Each structure stands twice: as structure tokens, then as C-alpha cells.
Amino acid sequence: LSSRPPAPAALNPWDVMLCVSGTAIACENALVVAIICYSPALRTPMFVLVGSLATADLLAGLGLILNFVFQYVIRSETVSLLTVGFLVASFAASVSSLLAITVDRYLSLYNALTYYSERTVLCIHTMLAGAWGVSLCLGLLPVLGWNCLHDRAACSVVRPLTKSNVTLLSASFFLIFLIMLHLYIEICKIVCRHAHQIALQQHFLTASHYVATKKGVSTLAIILGTFGASWLPFAIYCVVGDPEYPSVYTYATLLPATYNSMINPIIYAYRNQEIQRSMWVLFCGCFQAKVSFRSRSPSDV
């Protein structure tokens, strides 16, 4: 009897939903990455940031798929550490890329006259290098020994991560969320100030300007609200949760967090007219040169 292979683990519906979510995430973001790589016109710093976000979300989707496969096909502690570390690094890079995009939007409005300088390009590349470097370090922590495989009492709600590890990740998320909230508030102030200046120059605020300002503020609220609604429940539960709690609580908060990577391409890529044009060229080849697209600033992405 001892020579028989271990019985296959019972299929968990939550794991299936995470795998389906990962598949959708990978497909969506793979398309964005392909479009940006295919189109030479989309090599500006603005789209480099979008490409970084899509790449991070693509890796996160692949990580969810690999985690499902290895959990039910190759059950190994080493593989578990690698997949968890891969997921931590990917999602950390996704959140960091969102912060970089927010900083880029703020700079495009605050320093509009000097935004297109080489200094801005260097700043963006430095931000991305730092974001991916920190994310990689966070992903390597479980692999390098910061795990609870040999100390079950130190486990968090996300095994095999330790309580101190998930506390560090949650604290990093809260810090990024607060920075993004502050920057978006400043962006709203700048947008409202610009609308007020236009009103003073024209002696009144036209309906089109009012609608545009309201739409811009609403869009920022939706972006930040979506990000917070996706990640806050999981980040809070990682801090207050106990590994003795039913695993359904972890799944119920983790699944909405993955939806953020599914929504990101819609918010930051597919709404952009230049990416829409590139999609026509890539898939249909029926784009007519006479059709004009308005070039959008980073604050519109």
C-alpha cells in the first residue's frame, strides 16, 4: 500500500475560479503587450508604463494558472514556494506600475511644459526599474527562507507566507494606496484649477468644460475606487486574519484582488484611441489612413 501514488487532491471550486480568472487576465494582458510591442508608435514613456502594467498582470495571470496546475499535478513544497514567490512578485509589480502611472499623470499636469524632456524619460525608467527591483525582492523572500514550511505556528492566512511577510506586503500596499490617493486629489485640484482659469478667461464656464471636468474627476474616482475595492479587503484580512480561520475567507478576499488585473487593461489600455487604432491594424488591417485619432496626453490614459 505504501508504494501507491498519493491520491489526487479534491478539486476546490475556489481554485478553479482563480485559474479561470488567471486565464482571462493572461489573455487580456497578452493582447496589450503584443499591441505595444507590434506598434512602433507606442514606444513613448506613457505606453512603456502601460506595457509594464500589462506585463506584470500577464505574469500574475500565468502565475495563477501555474499555481493551479502544480497544486493538483505536482504537489511539492519547493514548487509551492516558487509559485507563491512568482505571484507575490507579479502582483507587487502590478501595484507598483499603477503607482508609476499615477505619478506620470501627476507630472504630465504639474510640469506640463517640461514633461516631454529627457529628464522625464529618465525619471520614468528609474521608477520602473525600482518598482520591478523591489517586486522581485519581495517575491524572492519566501524562496530564500522567509516561509513557514518548518514552523506552522508562524503561518499566515496565505500559506506558506509568514505573518510578518504578509504584514510587510499589506503595509506596502497601504502606503502605495495612500500615495495614489494623495496624488489623485492633487490631480483633481489641478483639473479644477484649469477649468476655473478657462472660466475666468472666457468670463464663464461653458457646458463642455463643465462636462469634461466632471468626467475627468469621475474617471479618477472610478480608477482609485476600483483599485481600493479590489485590494483593500485582502490586504486588511492578511493583517487581521488568523490561519485557523476557514480558507474560504482567504479565497473570498483574494479573488476580487485578481479582478483588478482583469480590469486594468480596460481602464489603461483599451480605452486609449491609439491602442484601438493599433488593434485595427493588427487584427483587421482595415484601418484607413484618413481616419484621424486625437493624440492623448498621459493624463488621459
Coordinates of C-alpha atoms in Angstrom, one line a residue:
L1 CA 0.0 0.0 0.0
S2 CA 2.8 2.4 0.8
S3 CA 4.1 2.1 -2.8
R4 CA 0.9 3.5 -4.2
P5 CA 1.0 7.1 -5.5
P6 CA -0.8 9.7 -3.3
A7 CA -4.4 10.1 -4.0
P8 CA -5.2 13.2 -6.1
A9 CA -6.4 16.2 -4.1
A10 CA -10.1 17.0 -4.3
L11 CA -10.8 19.8 -6.7
N12 CA -11.6 23.0 -4.9
P13 CA -14.1 25.3 -6.7
W14 CA -12.3 28.4 -5.5
D15 CA -9.0 27.2 -7.1
V16 CA -11.0 26.6 -10.3
M17 CA -12.3 30.2 -10.2
L18 CA -8.8 31.5 -9.6
C19 CA -7.5 29.5 -12.5
V20 CA -10.3 30.9 -14.8
S21 CA -9.6 34.4 -13.5
G22 CA -5.9 33.9 -14.3
T23 CA -6.7 32.7 -17.8
A24 CA -8.8 35.7 -18.5
I25 CA -6.1 38.0 -17.1
A26 CA -3.4 36.4 -19.1
C27 CA -5.3 36.6 -22.4
E28 CA -6.3 40.3 -21.9
N29 CA -2.9 41.5 -21.0
A30 CA -1.1 39.4 -23.6
L31 CA -3.0 41.2 -26.2
V32 CA -2.0 44.6 -24.7
V33 CA 1.7 43.6 -24.6
A34 CA 1.5 42.3 -28.2
I35 CA -0.1 45.5 -29.4
I36 CA 2.5 47.7 -27.7
C37 CA 5.4 45.6 -29.0
Y38 CA 3.9 45.4 -32.5
S39 CA 3.3 49.2 -32.9
P40 CA 6.5 51.4 -33.1
A41 CA 4.3 54.4 -32.4
L42 CA 3.5 53.1 -28.9
R43 CA 7.1 53.4 -27.7
T44 CA 6.6 56.6 -25.7
P45 CA 7.2 56.6 -21.9
M46 CA 3.4 56.8 -21.4
F47 CA 2.9 53.5 -23.1
V48 CA 6.0 52.0 -21.5
L49 CA 4.2 52.4 -18.2
V50 CA 1.1 50.8 -19.6
G51 CA 3.2 48.0 -21.1
S52 CA 4.9 47.5 -17.7
L53 CA 1.4 47.1 -16.0
A54 CA 0.2 44.7 -18.7
T55 CA 3.4 42.6 -18.4
A56 CA 3.0 42.4 -14.6
D57 CA -0.7 41.4 -14.9
L58 CA 0.2 38.9 -17.6
L59 CA 2.7 37.3 -15.3
A60 CA 0.2 37.3 -12.5
G61 CA -2.4 35.5 -14.7
L62 CA 0.2 32.9 -15.7
G63 CA 1.1 32.5 -12.0
L64 CA -2.5 31.7 -11.1
I65 CA -2.6 29.1 -13.8
L66 CA 0.7 27.5 -12.8
N67 CA -0.3 27.5 -9.2
F68 CA -3.5 25.6 -10.1
V69 CA -1.6 23.1 -12.2
F70 CA 1.2 22.5 -9.7
Q71 CA -1.3 22.2 -6.8
Y72 CA -3.2 19.4 -8.4
V73 CA -0.5 17.8 -10.6
I74 CA 2.9 18.3 -9.0
R75 CA 2.5 18.7 -5.3
S76 CA 5.8 19.8 -3.9
E77 CA 6.9 22.3 -1.2
T78 CA 9.6 23.7 -3.4
V79 CA 7.2 24.2 -6.3
S80 CA 4.7 25.8 -3.9
L81 CA 7.4 28.3 -2.7
L82 CA 8.3 29.1 -6.3
T83 CA 4.8 29.7 -7.5
V84 CA 3.9 31.8 -4.4
G85 CA 7.0 33.9 -4.8
F86 CA 6.2 34.3 -8.5
L87 CA 2.7 35.5 -7.7
V88 CA 3.9 37.9 -5.0
A89 CA 6.5 39.4 -7.4
S90 CA 3.9 39.7 -10.2
F91 CA 1.1 41.3 -8.2
A92 CA 3.7 43.6 -6.4
A93 CA 4.9 44.7 -9.9
S94 CA 1.3 45.4 -11.0
V95 CA 0.6 47.6 -7.9
S96 CA 3.9 49.4 -8.3
S97 CA 3.2 50.0 -12.0
L98 CA -0.2 51.5 -11.1
L99 CA 1.7 53.9 -8.7
A100 CA 4.1 54.8 -11.5
I101 CA 1.2 55.6 -13.9
T102 CA -0.3 57.8 -11.2
V103 CA 3.0 59.7 -10.7
D104 CA 3.3 60.0 -14.5
R105 CA -0.3 61.5 -14.7
Y106 CA 0.5 64.0 -12.0
L107 CA 3.8 65.0 -13.6
S108 CA 2.1 65.5 -17.0
L109 CA -0.2 68.0 -15.4
Y110 CA 2.0 69.6 -12.8
N111 CA 5.0 70.0 -15.1
A112 CA 3.2 70.2 -18.5
L113 CA 5.8 72.5 -20.1
T114 CA 8.8 70.2 -19.3
Y115 CA 7.1 66.9 -19.3
Y116 CA 8.4 65.8 -22.7
S117 CA 12.0 66.3 -21.8
E118 CA 14.7 63.6 -21.5
R119 CA 14.6 64.2 -17.7
T120 CA 11.1 62.8 -17.6
V121 CA 12.0 59.8 -19.6
L122 CA 14.9 59.1 -17.2
C123 CA 12.6 59.5 -14.2
I124 CA 10.0 57.1 -15.6
H125 CA 12.6 54.4 -16.4
T126 CA 14.1 54.8 -13.0
M127 CA 10.7 54.4 -11.4
L128 CA 10.1 51.2 -13.4
A129 CA 13.5 49.8 -12.6
G130 CA 12.9 50.5 -8.9
A131 CA 9.4 49.1 -9.0
W132 CA 10.4 45.8 -10.6
G133 CA 13.5 45.5 -8.5
V134 CA 11.5 45.8 -5.2
S135 CA 8.9 43.5 -6.5
L136 CA 11.5 40.9 -7.4
C137 CA 13.0 41.1 -3.9
L138 CA 9.5 40.7 -2.3
G139 CA 8.9 37.6 -4.5
L140 CA 12.3 36.1 -3.5
L141 CA 11.7 36.4 0.3
P142 CA 9.7 33.2 0.6
V143 CA 12.1 31.3 -1.6
L144 CA 15.1 32.5 0.4
G145 CA 13.7 31.2 3.7
W146 CA 11.0 33.6 4.9
N147 CA 8.3 30.9 4.9
C148 CA 6.5 28.8 7.4
L149 CA 7.2 25.3 6.0
H150 CA 9.0 24.3 9.1
D151 CA 7.1 26.4 11.6
R152 CA 3.3 26.1 11.2
A153 CA 2.7 28.5 14.1
A154 CA 4.3 31.3 12.0
C155 CA 2.0 30.7 9.0
S156 CA -0.3 33.5 7.8
V157 CA -3.7 33.2 6.0
V158 CA -1.6 32.7 2.8
R159 CA 0.5 29.6 3.3
P160 CA 3.5 29.3 3.1
L161 CA 4.0 33.0 3.8
T162 CA 4.7 34.0 7.3
K163 CA 2.6 36.5 9.3
S164 CA 5.4 39.1 9.2
N165 CA 5.8 38.6 5.5
V166 CA 2.1 39.3 4.7
T167 CA 2.2 42.2 7.2
L168 CA 5.1 43.7 5.2
L169 CA 3.2 43.3 1.9
S170 CA 0.0 44.7 3.4
A171 CA 1.8 47.7 4.8
S172 CA 3.4 48.3 1.4
F173 CA 0.0 48.2 -0.2
F174 CA -1.5 50.7 2.3
L175 CA 1.4 53.1 1.7
I176 CA 1.0 52.9 -2.1
F177 CA -2.7 53.4 -1.8
L178 CA -2.3 56.5 0.4
I179 CA 0.3 57.9 -2.1
M180 CA -2.1 57.3 -5.0
L181 CA -5.0 58.8 -3.1
H182 CA -2.9 62.0 -2.4
L183 CA -1.7 62.3 -6.0
Y184 CA -5.2 61.8 -7.4
I185 CA -6.5 64.5 -5.0
E186 CA -3.8 66.8 -6.3
I187 CA -4.7 65.9 -9.9
C188 CA -8.3 66.8 -9.2
K189 CA -7.2 70.2 -7.8
I190 CA -5.1 70.9 -10.9
V191 CA -8.0 69.9 -13.2
C192 CA -10.5 72.1 -11.3
R193 CA -7.9 75.0 -11.3
H194 CA -7.5 74.7 -15.1
A195 CA -11.3 74.8 -15.5
H196 CA -11.5 77.9 -13.3
Q197 CA -8.8 79.6 -15.3
I198 CA -10.6 78.9 -18.5
A199 CA -13.8 80.3 -17.0
L200 CA -12.0 83.5 -16.0
Q201 CA -10.6 83.9 -19.5
Q202 CA -14.0 83.3 -21.2
H203 CA -15.9 85.0 -18.3
F204 CA -18.0 81.9 -17.8
L205 CA -17.6 78.1 -17.7
T206 CA -19.1 76.6 -20.8
A207 CA -21.1 73.4 -20.6
S208 CA -18.5 71.4 -22.5
H209 CA -15.8 72.4 -20.0
Y210 CA -18.0 71.6 -17.0
V211 CA -18.8 68.2 -18.5
A212 CA -15.1 67.5 -19.3
T213 CA -14.1 68.5 -15.8
K214 CA -16.8 66.4 -14.2
K215 CA -15.9 63.4 -16.4
G216 CA -12.2 63.7 -15.6
V217 CA -12.9 63.8 -11.8
S218 CA -15.3 60.9 -12.1
T219 CA -12.8 58.8 -14.1
L220 CA -10.2 59.3 -11.4
A221 CA -12.7 58.3 -8.7
I222 CA -13.5 55.2 -10.6
I223 CA -9.8 54.3 -11.1
L224 CA -9.0 54.7 -7.4
G225 CA -12.2 53.2 -6.2
T226 CA -11.7 50.1 -8.4
F227 CA -8.1 49.7 -7.1
G228 CA -9.2 50.1 -3.5
A229 CA -12.2 47.8 -3.7
S230 CA -10.1 45.1 -5.3
W231 CA -7.2 45.0 -2.9
L232 CA -8.2 46.6 0.4
P233 CA -10.3 43.6 1.6
F234 CA -7.4 41.1 1.0
A235 CA -4.8 43.5 2.5
I236 CA -6.9 44.1 5.6
Y237 CA -7.7 40.3 6.0
C238 CA -4.0 39.5 5.7
V239 CA -3.4 41.7 8.8
V240 CA -6.4 40.7 11.0
G241 CA -6.9 37.2 9.8
D242 CA -5.8 34.0 11.5
P243 CA -4.6 30.9 9.8
E244 CA -7.1 28.9 11.9
Y245 CA -9.9 30.7 10.1
P246 CA -11.7 28.8 7.3
S247 CA -9.8 29.1 4.0
V248 CA -13.0 30.3 2.3
Y249 CA -12.3 33.8 3.8
T250 CA -8.9 33.9 2.1
Y251 CA -10.3 32.9 -1.2
A252 CA -13.2 35.3 -0.9
T253 CA -10.9 38.3 -0.4
L254 CA -8.1 37.1 -2.8
L255 CA -10.4 36.5 -5.8
P256 CA -11.6 40.2 -6.0
A257 CA -7.9 41.2 -5.8
T258 CA -7.3 39.3 -9.0
Y259 CA -10.1 41.1 -10.7
N260 CA -8.0 44.3 -10.6
S261 CA -5.6 42.8 -13.0
M262 CA -8.6 41.9 -15.2
I263 CA -9.9 45.5 -15.1
N264 CA -6.6 47.2 -15.6
P265 CA -6.3 46.6 -19.4
I266 CA -9.8 48.1 -19.9
I267 CA -9.0 51.2 -17.9
Y268 CA -5.5 51.9 -19.0
A269 CA -5.2 50.3 -22.5
Y270 CA -8.4 49.5 -24.4
R271 CA -9.9 52.9 -23.8
N272 CA -6.9 54.6 -25.4
Q273 CA -7.6 55.6 -29.0
E274 CA -4.0 54.9 -30.2
I275 CA -4.2 51.4 -28.9
Q276 CA -7.6 51.0 -30.5
R277 CA -6.1 52.1 -33.8
S278 CA -3.2 49.6 -33.4
M279 CA -5.8 46.9 -32.7
W280 CA -7.5 47.6 -36.0
V281 CA -4.1 47.4 -37.8
L282 CA -3.1 44.2 -36.0
F283 CA -6.3 42.2 -36.5
C284 CA -8.2 43.7 -39.4
G285 CA -5.7 45.6 -41.5
C286 CA -8.7 47.7 -42.5
F287 CA -7.7 50.9 -40.8
Q288 CA -8.0 53.8 -43.2
A289 CA -5.2 56.4 -43.0
K290 CA -7.8 59.1 -43.5
V291 CA -9.4 58.3 -40.2
S292 CA -7.9 60.6 -37.6
F293 CA -7.3 59.9 -33.9
R294 CA -6.7 62.5 -31.4
S295 CA -3.3 62.1 -29.6
R296 CA -4.0 61.8 -25.9
S297 CA -1.8 63.1 -23.1
P298 CA -0.6 60.8 -20.3
S299 CA -3.3 62.2 -18.0
D300 CA -6.0 60.7 -20.4
V301 CA -4.5 57.2 -20.3

